[in-house]
Amino acid sequence: MLGYEAGADDYQLKPFDTVELIAKLKVSAKYKTERDSLKTEIKTAHNTAMDVMTGNSELGLVMCFVEMTYGIRQLDSLAKQLLDLTSSLDLKCSVLFDFNGKAFTYCSSGLLSPIEQELLESCRTNKRFIDFGCRTIINYPKVTLLVKNMPLHSPEKYGRFKDVLPTVLGATDAKLRLMETNDLLLKQGEKTHFAFTNIRHSLQGLVKSLHVHQADVGESIERLATSMQFELPKLALEPEQEEFILDSITNTFTKFLST
């Protein structure tokens, strides 16, 4: 019992037979080998399980980020969500958005150094990953991310980040494209509204001018009819001719007023 408490795997009383001792030593050696192998397998399984759990947690953060971007309308809000996500992964990052041909930069520390600004702008290439030391630049058409502290000490974690971050930036790139489209539609809508407003004002001016001219023409026709009543007798026309002329003028005036 004392030997068991001390951690012994077997025991041998004295005096003992040499053959029996050698047999017990062989059994003990085999037991130790199997026990060490089992410990290694358990440790590997535990690490694998932890990696899976961590990966699922990171995937959950990505899904949450994508869901949060649905209602975002401003670049500042989108940058904050992205940098909050990278901060939750213990990553220090800076990001550049290409929006309508203009560059907008943001930093998790709040202050972007001049050299980081130049890196983000000069490394916007077709190459997806640019690695230098513990830093990595990830490029998408509308977004560039600079990660300043990639975990070189942990290959598994490093590999997971190389898988997770492109998914996040792909979603960000799609959101920026959608925001550009919405911005373009909004501007086109404003231009259309402005054009229709101008057309409406022009039509109102034309209608007003038409009413003024219509009134002037009506008054002119009315004066003409009154004048003809006095002037026709001086022309020595036949009564039928005078009646025809006056009727024509009256009918024309009536039709004009009806329009």
PDB file of C-alpha atoms in Angstrom:
ATOM      1  CA  MET A   1       0.000   0.000   0.000  1.00  0.00           C
ATOM      2  CA  LEU A   2       2.871   2.391   0.783  1.00  0.00           C
ATOM      3  CA  GLY A   3       4.518   1.538  -2.553  1.00  0.00           C
ATOM      4  CA  TYR A   4       1.250   2.140  -4.421  1.00  0.00           C
ATOM      5  CA  GLU A   5       0.829   5.505  -2.721  1.00  0.00           C
ATOM      6  CA  ALA A   6       4.404   6.374  -3.746  1.00  0.00           C
ATOM      7  CA  GLY A   7       3.484   5.699  -7.427  1.00  0.00           C
ATOM      8  CA  ALA A   8       4.852   2.183  -7.896  1.00  0.00           C
ATOM      9  CA  ASP A   9       3.502   0.060 -10.760  1.00  0.00           C
ATOM     10  CA  ASP A  10       4.627  -3.311  -9.317  1.00  0.00           C
ATOM     11  CA  TYR A  11       6.691  -4.808  -6.470  1.00  0.00           C
ATOM     12  CA  GLN A  12       8.954  -7.776  -5.722  1.00  0.00           C
ATOM     13  CA  LEU A  13       9.608  -9.393  -2.355  1.00  0.00           C
ATOM     14  CA  LYS A  14      13.002 -10.662  -1.198  1.00  0.00           C
ATOM     15  CA  PRO A  15      14.382 -13.133  -1.639  1.00  0.00           C
ATOM     16  CA  PHE A  16      13.413 -13.366  -5.310  1.00  0.00           C
ATOM     17  CA  ASP A  17      14.182 -15.507  -8.313  1.00  0.00           C
ATOM     18  CA  THR A  18      16.213 -13.821 -11.064  1.00  0.00           C
ATOM     19  CA  VAL A  19      13.979 -15.156 -13.862  1.00  0.00           C
ATOM     20  CA  GLU A  20      10.877 -13.853 -12.103  1.00  0.00           C
ATOM     21  CA  LEU A  21      12.515 -10.433 -11.577  1.00  0.00           C
ATOM     22  CA  ILE A  22      13.494 -10.170 -15.278  1.00  0.00           C
ATOM     23  CA  ALA A  23       9.935 -11.141 -16.309  1.00  0.00           C
ATOM     24  CA  LYS A  24       8.458  -8.445 -14.053  1.00  0.00           C
ATOM     25  CA  LEU A  25      10.923  -5.875 -15.419  1.00  0.00           C
ATOM     26  CA  LYS A  26       9.869  -6.713 -18.977  1.00  0.00           C
ATOM     27  CA  VAL A  27       6.194  -6.353 -18.030  1.00  0.00           C
ATOM     28  CA  SER A  28       6.919  -3.039 -16.314  1.00  0.00           C
ATOM     29  CA  ALA A  29       8.855  -1.767 -19.348  1.00  0.00           C
ATOM     30  CA  LYS A  30       6.004  -2.718 -21.684  1.00  0.00           C
ATOM     31  CA  TYR A  31       3.476  -1.089 -19.363  1.00  0.00           C
ATOM     32  CA  LYS A  32       5.504   2.122 -19.236  1.00  0.00           C
ATOM     33  CA  THR A  33       5.836   2.217 -23.040  1.00  0.00           C
ATOM     34  CA  GLU A  34       2.076   1.742 -23.511  1.00  0.00           C
ATOM     35  CA  ARG A  35       1.311   4.286 -20.794  1.00  0.00           C
ATOM     36  CA  ASP A  36       3.607   6.912 -22.388  1.00  0.00           C
ATOM     37  CA  SER A  37       2.044   6.257 -25.809  1.00  0.00           C
ATOM     38  CA  LEU A  38      -1.430   6.617 -24.333  1.00  0.00           C
ATOM     39  CA  LYS A  39      -0.466   9.907 -22.668  1.00  0.00           C
ATOM     40  CA  THR A  40       0.805  11.203 -26.004  1.00  0.00           C
ATOM     41  CA  GLU A  41      -2.435  10.197 -27.727  1.00  0.00           C
ATOM     42  CA  ILE A  42      -4.512  11.842 -25.000  1.00  0.00           C
ATOM     43  CA  LYS A  43      -2.469  15.050 -25.245  1.00  0.00           C
ATOM     44  CA  THR A  44      -2.824  15.072 -29.052  1.00  0.00           C
ATOM     45  CA  ALA A  45      -6.562  14.490 -28.815  1.00  0.00           C
ATOM     46  CA  HIS A  46      -6.865  17.252 -26.204  1.00  0.00           C
ATOM     47  CA  ASN A  47      -4.933  19.710 -28.366  1.00  0.00           C
ATOM     48  CA  THR A  48      -7.021  18.789 -31.397  1.00  0.00           C
ATOM     49  CA  ALA A  49     -10.215  19.313 -29.439  1.00  0.00           C
ATOM     50  CA  MET A  50      -8.996  22.685 -28.194  1.00  0.00           C
ATOM     51  CA  ASP A  51      -8.041  23.700 -31.730  1.00  0.00           C
ATOM     52  CA  VAL A  52     -11.501  22.707 -32.978  1.00  0.00           C
ATOM     53  CA  MET A  53     -13.197  24.616 -30.161  1.00  0.00           C
ATOM     54  CA  THR A  54     -11.022  27.675 -30.829  1.00  0.00           C
ATOM     55  CA  GLY A  55     -11.684  27.416 -34.558  1.00  0.00           C
ATOM     56  CA  ASN A  56     -15.428  27.208 -33.936  1.00  0.00           C
ATOM     57  CA  SER A  57     -15.189  30.242 -31.669  1.00  0.00           C
ATOM     58  CA  GLU A  58     -13.349  32.210 -34.359  1.00  0.00           C
ATOM     59  CA  LEU A  59     -15.891  31.083 -36.958  1.00  0.00           C
ATOM     60  CA  GLY A  60     -18.646  32.302 -34.648  1.00  0.00           C
ATOM     61  CA  LEU A  61     -16.971  35.713 -34.468  1.00  0.00           C
ATOM     62  CA  VAL A  62     -16.798  35.844 -38.262  1.00  0.00           C
ATOM     63  CA  MET A  63     -20.492  34.941 -38.620  1.00  0.00           C
ATOM     64  CA  CYS A  64     -21.390  37.592 -36.047  1.00  0.00           C
ATOM     65  CA  PHE A  65     -19.328  40.169 -37.954  1.00  0.00           C
ATOM     66  CA  VAL A  66     -21.052  39.344 -41.251  1.00  0.00           C
ATOM     67  CA  GLU A  67     -24.456  39.640 -39.598  1.00  0.00           C
ATOM     68  CA  MET A  68     -23.546  42.989 -38.019  1.00  0.00           C
ATOM     69  CA  THR A  69     -22.479  44.429 -41.381  1.00  0.00           C
ATOM     70  CA  TYR A  70     -25.991  44.017 -42.836  1.00  0.00           C
ATOM     71  CA  GLY A  71     -27.260  47.190 -41.182  1.00  0.00           C
ATOM     72  CA  ILE A  72     -24.102  49.300 -41.570  1.00  0.00           C
ATOM     73  CA  ARG A  73     -24.358  52.396 -43.773  1.00  0.00           C
ATOM     74  CA  GLN A  74     -21.193  54.345 -42.853  1.00  0.00           C
ATOM     75  CA  LEU A  75     -17.507  53.588 -43.502  1.00  0.00           C
ATOM     76  CA  ASP A  76     -16.532  54.476 -39.921  1.00  0.00           C
ATOM     77  CA  SER A  77     -19.000  51.934 -38.530  1.00  0.00           C
ATOM     78  CA  LEU A  78     -17.772  49.201 -40.877  1.00  0.00           C
ATOM     79  CA  ALA A  79     -14.131  49.902 -39.926  1.00  0.00           C
ATOM     80  CA  LYS A  80     -15.010  49.785 -36.224  1.00  0.00           C
ATOM     81  CA  GLN A  81     -16.710  46.396 -36.570  1.00  0.00           C
ATOM     82  CA  LEU A  82     -13.738  45.000 -38.502  1.00  0.00           C
ATOM     83  CA  LEU A  83     -11.134  46.268 -36.029  1.00  0.00           C
ATOM     84  CA  ASP A  84     -13.250  45.107 -33.066  1.00  0.00           C
ATOM     85  CA  LEU A  85     -13.210  41.617 -34.591  1.00  0.00           C
ATOM     86  CA  THR A  86      -9.436  41.587 -35.097  1.00  0.00           C
ATOM     87  CA  SER A  87      -8.932  42.935 -31.558  1.00  0.00           C
ATOM     88  CA  SER A  88     -11.008  40.054 -30.186  1.00  0.00           C
ATOM     89  CA  LEU A  89      -8.493  37.757 -31.916  1.00  0.00           C
ATOM     90  CA  ASP A  90      -5.664  39.645 -30.140  1.00  0.00           C
ATOM     91  CA  LEU A  91      -4.487  41.124 -33.433  1.00  0.00           C
ATOM     92  CA  LYS A  92      -3.286  44.698 -33.862  1.00  0.00           C
ATOM     93  CA  CYS A  93      -4.363  45.922 -37.272  1.00  0.00           C
ATOM     94  CA  SER A  94      -4.723  48.856 -39.632  1.00  0.00           C
ATOM     95  CA  VAL A  95      -7.087  48.857 -42.596  1.00  0.00           C
ATOM     96  CA  LEU A  96      -7.583  50.791 -45.827  1.00  0.00           C
ATOM     97  CA  PHE A  97     -10.946  51.066 -47.622  1.00  0.00           C
ATOM     98  CA  ASP A  98     -11.129  51.970 -51.311  1.00  0.00           C
ATOM     99  CA  PHE A  99     -14.488  53.750 -51.619  1.00  0.00           C
ATOM    100  CA  ASN A 100     -15.425  55.470 -54.884  1.00  0.00           C
ATOM    101  CA  GLY A 101     -11.747  55.730 -55.819  1.00  0.00           C
ATOM    102  CA  LYS A 102     -10.706  57.393 -52.542  1.00  0.00           C
ATOM    103  CA  ALA A 103      -8.628  55.827 -49.742  1.00  0.00           C
ATOM    104  CA  PHE A 104      -9.922  55.836 -46.148  1.00  0.00           C
ATOM    105  CA  THR A 105      -7.603  54.458 -43.448  1.00  0.00           C
ATOM    106  CA  TYR A 106      -8.300  53.314 -39.879  1.00  0.00           C
ATOM    107  CA  CYS A 107      -6.170  51.853 -37.064  1.00  0.00           C
ATOM    108  CA  SER A 108      -7.007  49.729 -34.012  1.00  0.00           C
ATOM    109  CA  SER A 109      -4.797  51.971 -31.867  1.00  0.00           C
ATOM    110  CA  GLY A 110      -6.597  55.042 -33.157  1.00  0.00           C
ATOM    111  CA  LEU A 111      -3.476  56.612 -34.696  1.00  0.00           C
ATOM    112  CA  LEU A 112      -2.001  55.494 -38.011  1.00  0.00           C
ATOM    113  CA  SER A 113       1.712  56.156 -38.449  1.00  0.00           C
ATOM    114  CA  PRO A 114       2.974  57.648 -41.741  1.00  0.00           C
ATOM    115  CA  ILE A 115       4.874  54.476 -42.633  1.00  0.00           C
ATOM    116  CA  GLU A 116       1.776  52.322 -42.046  1.00  0.00           C
ATOM    117  CA  GLN A 117      -0.195  54.682 -44.284  1.00  0.00           C
ATOM    118  CA  GLU A 118       2.422  54.288 -47.005  1.00  0.00           C
ATOM    119  CA  LEU A 119       2.514  50.495 -46.580  1.00  0.00           C
ATOM    120  CA  LEU A 120      -1.253  50.196 -46.960  1.00  0.00           C
ATOM    121  CA  GLU A 121      -1.243  52.348 -50.087  1.00  0.00           C
ATOM    122  CA  SER A 122       1.900  50.976 -51.780  1.00  0.00           C
ATOM    123  CA  CYS A 123       1.141  47.289 -51.115  1.00  0.00           C
ATOM    124  CA  ARG A 124      -2.259  47.335 -52.818  1.00  0.00           C
ATOM    125  CA  THR A 125      -1.407  44.728 -55.441  1.00  0.00           C
ATOM    126  CA  ASN A 126      -2.961  41.617 -56.945  1.00  0.00           C
ATOM    127  CA  LYS A 127      -0.982  39.531 -54.459  1.00  0.00           C
ATOM    128  CA  ARG A 128      -3.361  38.301 -51.749  1.00  0.00           C
ATOM    129  CA  PHE A 129      -0.776  37.820 -48.935  1.00  0.00           C
ATOM    130  CA  ILE A 130       2.398  39.812 -48.296  1.00  0.00           C
ATOM    131  CA  ASP A 131       4.330  38.456 -45.287  1.00  0.00           C
ATOM    132  CA  PHE A 132       7.317  40.183 -43.667  1.00  0.00           C
ATOM    133  CA  GLY A 133       8.366  39.135 -40.170  1.00  0.00           C
ATOM    134  CA  CYS A 134       5.400  38.999 -37.829  1.00  0.00           C
ATOM    135  CA  ARG A 135       3.448  41.314 -40.133  1.00  0.00           C
ATOM    136  CA  THR A 136       1.073  40.333 -42.903  1.00  0.00           C
ATOM    137  CA  ILE A 137      -0.782  42.420 -45.485  1.00  0.00           C
ATOM    138  CA  ILE A 138      -3.940  40.905 -46.973  1.00  0.00           C
ATOM    139  CA  ASN A 139      -5.318  42.442 -50.163  1.00  0.00           C
ATOM    140  CA  TYR A 140      -8.814  42.498 -51.617  1.00  0.00           C
ATOM    141  CA  PRO A 141     -10.004  44.854 -54.384  1.00  0.00           C
ATOM    142  CA  LYS A 142     -11.758  47.224 -51.976  1.00  0.00           C
ATOM    143  CA  VAL A 143      -9.943  46.576 -48.687  1.00  0.00           C
ATOM    144  CA  THR A 144      -6.354  46.079 -47.483  1.00  0.00           C
ATOM    145  CA  LEU A 145      -5.568  44.846 -43.968  1.00  0.00           C
ATOM    146  CA  LEU A 146      -2.210  45.186 -42.192  1.00  0.00           C
ATOM    147  CA  VAL A 147      -1.783  42.721 -39.299  1.00  0.00           C
ATOM    148  CA  LYS A 148       1.110  43.813 -37.078  1.00  0.00           C
ATOM    149  CA  ASN A 149       1.443  40.830 -34.710  1.00  0.00           C
ATOM    150  CA  MET A 150       0.857  37.525 -36.482  1.00  0.00           C
ATOM    151  CA  PRO A 151       1.496  34.616 -34.034  1.00  0.00           C
ATOM    152  CA  LEU A 152       4.684  33.156 -35.502  1.00  0.00           C
ATOM    153  CA  HIS A 153       5.208  31.159 -32.282  1.00  0.00           C
ATOM    154  CA  SER A 154       2.031  29.144 -32.946  1.00  0.00           C
ATOM    155  CA  PRO A 155       1.870  27.590 -36.441  1.00  0.00           C
ATOM    156  CA  GLU A 156      -1.667  26.271 -35.802  1.00  0.00           C
ATOM    157  CA  LYS A 157      -2.961  29.698 -34.775  1.00  0.00           C
ATOM    158  CA  TYR A 158      -1.072  31.363 -37.621  1.00  0.00           C
ATOM    159  CA  GLY A 159      -2.683  28.981 -40.106  1.00  0.00           C
ATOM    160  CA  ARG A 160      -6.172  29.555 -38.679  1.00  0.00           C
ATOM    161  CA  PHE A 161      -5.776  33.320 -39.018  1.00  0.00           C
ATOM    162  CA  LYS A 162      -4.657  32.872 -42.624  1.00  0.00           C
ATOM    163  CA  ASP A 163      -7.959  31.024 -43.191  1.00  0.00           C
ATOM    164  CA  VAL A 164     -10.262  33.248 -41.126  1.00  0.00           C
ATOM    165  CA  LEU A 165      -9.098  36.728 -42.149  1.00  0.00           C
ATOM    166  CA  PRO A 166      -9.678  36.279 -45.913  1.00  0.00           C
ATOM    167  CA  THR A 167     -13.266  35.285 -45.145  1.00  0.00           C
ATOM    168  CA  VAL A 168     -13.723  38.455 -43.085  1.00  0.00           C
ATOM    169  CA  LEU A 169     -12.126  40.663 -45.749  1.00  0.00           C
ATOM    170  CA  GLY A 170     -14.143  39.010 -48.513  1.00  0.00           C
ATOM    171  CA  ALA A 171     -17.344  39.935 -46.663  1.00  0.00           C
ATOM    172  CA  THR A 172     -16.004  43.463 -46.072  1.00  0.00           C
ATOM    173  CA  ASP A 173     -15.117  43.819 -49.758  1.00  0.00           C
ATOM    174  CA  ALA A 174     -18.654  42.768 -50.769  1.00  0.00           C
ATOM    175  CA  LYS A 175     -20.150  45.231 -48.269  1.00  0.00           C
ATOM    176  CA  LEU A 176     -18.051  48.093 -49.649  1.00  0.00           C
ATOM    177  CA  ARG A 177     -19.190  47.286 -53.188  1.00  0.00           C
ATOM    178  CA  LEU A 178     -22.816  47.304 -52.024  1.00  0.00           C
ATOM    179  CA  MET A 179     -22.307  50.633 -50.237  1.00  0.00           C
ATOM    180  CA  GLU A 180     -20.793  52.101 -53.410  1.00  0.00           C
ATOM    181  CA  THR A 181     -23.794  50.918 -55.432  1.00  0.00           C
ATOM    182  CA  ASN A 182     -26.231  52.396 -52.897  1.00  0.00           C
ATOM    183  CA  ASP A 183     -24.278  55.659 -52.892  1.00  0.00           C
ATOM    184  CA  LEU A 184     -24.400  55.794 -56.706  1.00  0.00           C
ATOM    185  CA  LEU A 185     -28.145  55.089 -56.747  1.00  0.00           C
ATOM    186  CA  LEU A 186     -28.712  57.777 -54.129  1.00  0.00           C
ATOM    187  CA  LYS A 187     -26.771  60.342 -56.154  1.00  0.00           C
ATOM    188  CA  GLN A 188     -28.616  59.363 -59.334  1.00  0.00           C
ATOM    189  CA  GLY A 189     -31.910  59.676 -57.452  1.00  0.00           C
ATOM    190  CA  GLU A 190     -30.955  63.159 -56.282  1.00  0.00           C
ATOM    191  CA  LYS A 191     -30.019  64.173 -59.840  1.00  0.00           C
ATOM    192  CA  THR A 192     -33.298  62.751 -61.183  1.00  0.00           C
ATOM    193  CA  HIS A 193     -35.276  64.580 -58.511  1.00  0.00           C
ATOM    194  CA  PHE A 194     -33.447  67.820 -59.344  1.00  0.00           C
ATOM    195  CA  ALA A 195     -34.127  67.334 -63.073  1.00  0.00           C
ATOM    196  CA  PHE A 196     -37.835  66.644 -62.512  1.00  0.00           C
ATOM    197  CA  THR A 197     -38.057  69.684 -60.223  1.00  0.00           C
ATOM    198  CA  ASN A 198     -36.578  71.863 -62.974  1.00  0.00           C
ATOM    199  CA  ILE A 199     -38.950  70.356 -65.552  1.00  0.00           C
ATOM    200  CA  ARG A 200     -41.934  70.970 -63.282  1.00  0.00           C
ATOM    201  CA  HIS A 201     -40.895  74.586 -62.756  1.00  0.00           C
ATOM    202  CA  SER A 202     -40.412  75.022 -66.514  1.00  0.00           C
ATOM    203  CA  LEU A 203     -43.835  73.543 -67.253  1.00  0.00           C
ATOM    204  CA  GLN A 204     -45.432  75.749 -64.634  1.00  0.00           C
ATOM    205  CA  GLY A 205     -43.793  78.773 -66.277  1.00  0.00           C
ATOM    206  CA  LEU A 206     -45.021  77.666 -69.698  1.00  0.00           C
ATOM    207  CA  VAL A 207     -48.570  77.135 -68.430  1.00  0.00           C
ATOM    208  CA  LYS A 208     -48.527  80.546 -66.763  1.00  0.00           C
ATOM    209  CA  SER A 209     -47.172  82.154 -69.934  1.00  0.00           C
ATOM    210  CA  LEU A 210     -49.786  80.311 -72.009  1.00  0.00           C
ATOM    211  CA  HIS A 211     -52.569  81.585 -69.775  1.00  0.00           C
ATOM    212  CA  VAL A 212     -51.260  85.135 -70.096  1.00  0.00           C
ATOM    213  CA  HIS A 213     -50.994  84.866 -73.885  1.00  0.00           C
ATOM    214  CA  GLN A 214     -54.380  83.153 -74.043  1.00  0.00           C
ATOM    215  CA  ALA A 215     -55.946  86.049 -72.175  1.00  0.00           C
ATOM    216  CA  ASP A 216     -54.207  88.561 -74.470  1.00  0.00           C
ATOM    217  CA  VAL A 217     -55.354  86.704 -77.607  1.00  0.00           C
ATOM    218  CA  GLY A 218     -58.903  86.481 -76.245  1.00  0.00           C
ATOM    219  CA  GLU A 219     -58.987  90.198 -75.560  1.00  0.00           C
ATOM    220  CA  SER A 220     -57.602  90.901 -79.039  1.00  0.00           C
ATOM    221  CA  ILE A 221     -60.266  88.751 -80.708  1.00  0.00           C
ATOM    222  CA  GLU A 222     -62.962  90.345 -78.620  1.00  0.00           C
ATOM    223  CA  ARG A 223     -61.749  93.846 -79.597  1.00  0.00           C
ATOM    224  CA  LEU A 224     -61.603  92.729 -83.211  1.00  0.00           C
ATOM    225  CA  ALA A 225     -65.201  91.499 -83.099  1.00  0.00           C
ATOM    226  CA  THR A 226     -66.401  94.732 -81.498  1.00  0.00           C
ATOM    227  CA  SER A 227     -64.455  96.807 -84.008  1.00  0.00           C
ATOM    228  CA  MET A 228     -65.843  94.831 -86.946  1.00  0.00           C
ATOM    229  CA  GLN A 229     -69.367  95.499 -85.840  1.00  0.00           C
ATOM    230  CA  PHE A 230     -68.713  99.203 -86.320  1.00  0.00           C
ATOM    231  CA  GLU A 231     -66.390  99.023 -89.339  1.00  0.00           C
ATOM    232  CA  LEU A 232     -68.177  96.502 -91.555  1.00  0.00           C
ATOM    233  CA  PRO A 233     -71.072  98.816 -92.434  1.00  0.00           C
ATOM    234  CA  LYS A 234     -68.537 101.276 -93.824  1.00  0.00           C
ATOM    235  CA  LEU A 235     -67.333  98.667 -96.360  1.00  0.00           C
ATOM    236  CA  ALA A 236     -70.676  98.644 -98.212  1.00  0.00           C
ATOM    237  CA  LEU A 237     -70.906  94.838 -98.061  1.00  0.00           C
ATOM    238  CA  GLU A 238     -73.989  92.820 -98.559  1.00  0.00           C
ATOM    239  CA  PRO A 239     -75.818  91.911 -95.331  1.00  0.00           C
ATOM    240  CA  GLU A 240     -75.046  88.243 -95.886  1.00  0.00           C
ATOM    241  CA  GLN A 241     -71.349  89.051 -96.228  1.00  0.00           C
ATOM    242  CA  GLU A 242     -71.311  91.134 -93.039  1.00  0.00           C
ATOM    243  CA  GLU A 243     -73.161  88.359 -91.183  1.00  0.00           C
ATOM    244  CA  PHE A 244     -70.707  85.728 -92.465  1.00  0.00           C
ATOM    245  CA  ILE A 245     -67.670  87.713 -91.300  1.00  0.00           C
ATOM    246  CA  LEU A 246     -69.140  88.467 -87.873  1.00  0.00           C
ATOM    247  CA  ASP A 247     -70.233  84.829 -87.407  1.00  0.00           C
ATOM    248  CA  SER A 248     -66.743  83.595 -88.323  1.00  0.00           C
ATOM    249  CA  ILE A 249     -65.128  85.928 -85.811  1.00  0.00           C
ATOM    250  CA  THR A 250     -67.643  84.962 -83.102  1.00  0.00           C
ATOM    251  CA  ASN A 251     -67.204  81.203 -83.699  1.00  0.00           C
ATOM    252  CA  THR A 252     -63.435  81.541 -83.597  1.00  0.00           C
ATOM    253  CA  PHE A 253     -63.586  83.459 -80.313  1.00  0.00           C
ATOM    254  CA  THR A 254     -65.982  80.870 -78.821  1.00  0.00           C
ATOM    255  CA  LYS A 255     -63.699  77.942 -79.805  1.00  0.00           C
ATOM    256  CA  PHE A 256     -60.671  79.759 -78.375  1.00  0.00           C
ATOM    257  CA  LEU A 257     -62.379  80.291 -75.028  1.00  0.00           C
ATOM    258  CA  SER A 258     -63.484  76.654 -74.898  1.00  0.00           C
ATOM    259  CA  THR A 259     -59.831  75.484 -75.129  1.00  0.00           C
TER     260      THR A 259
END
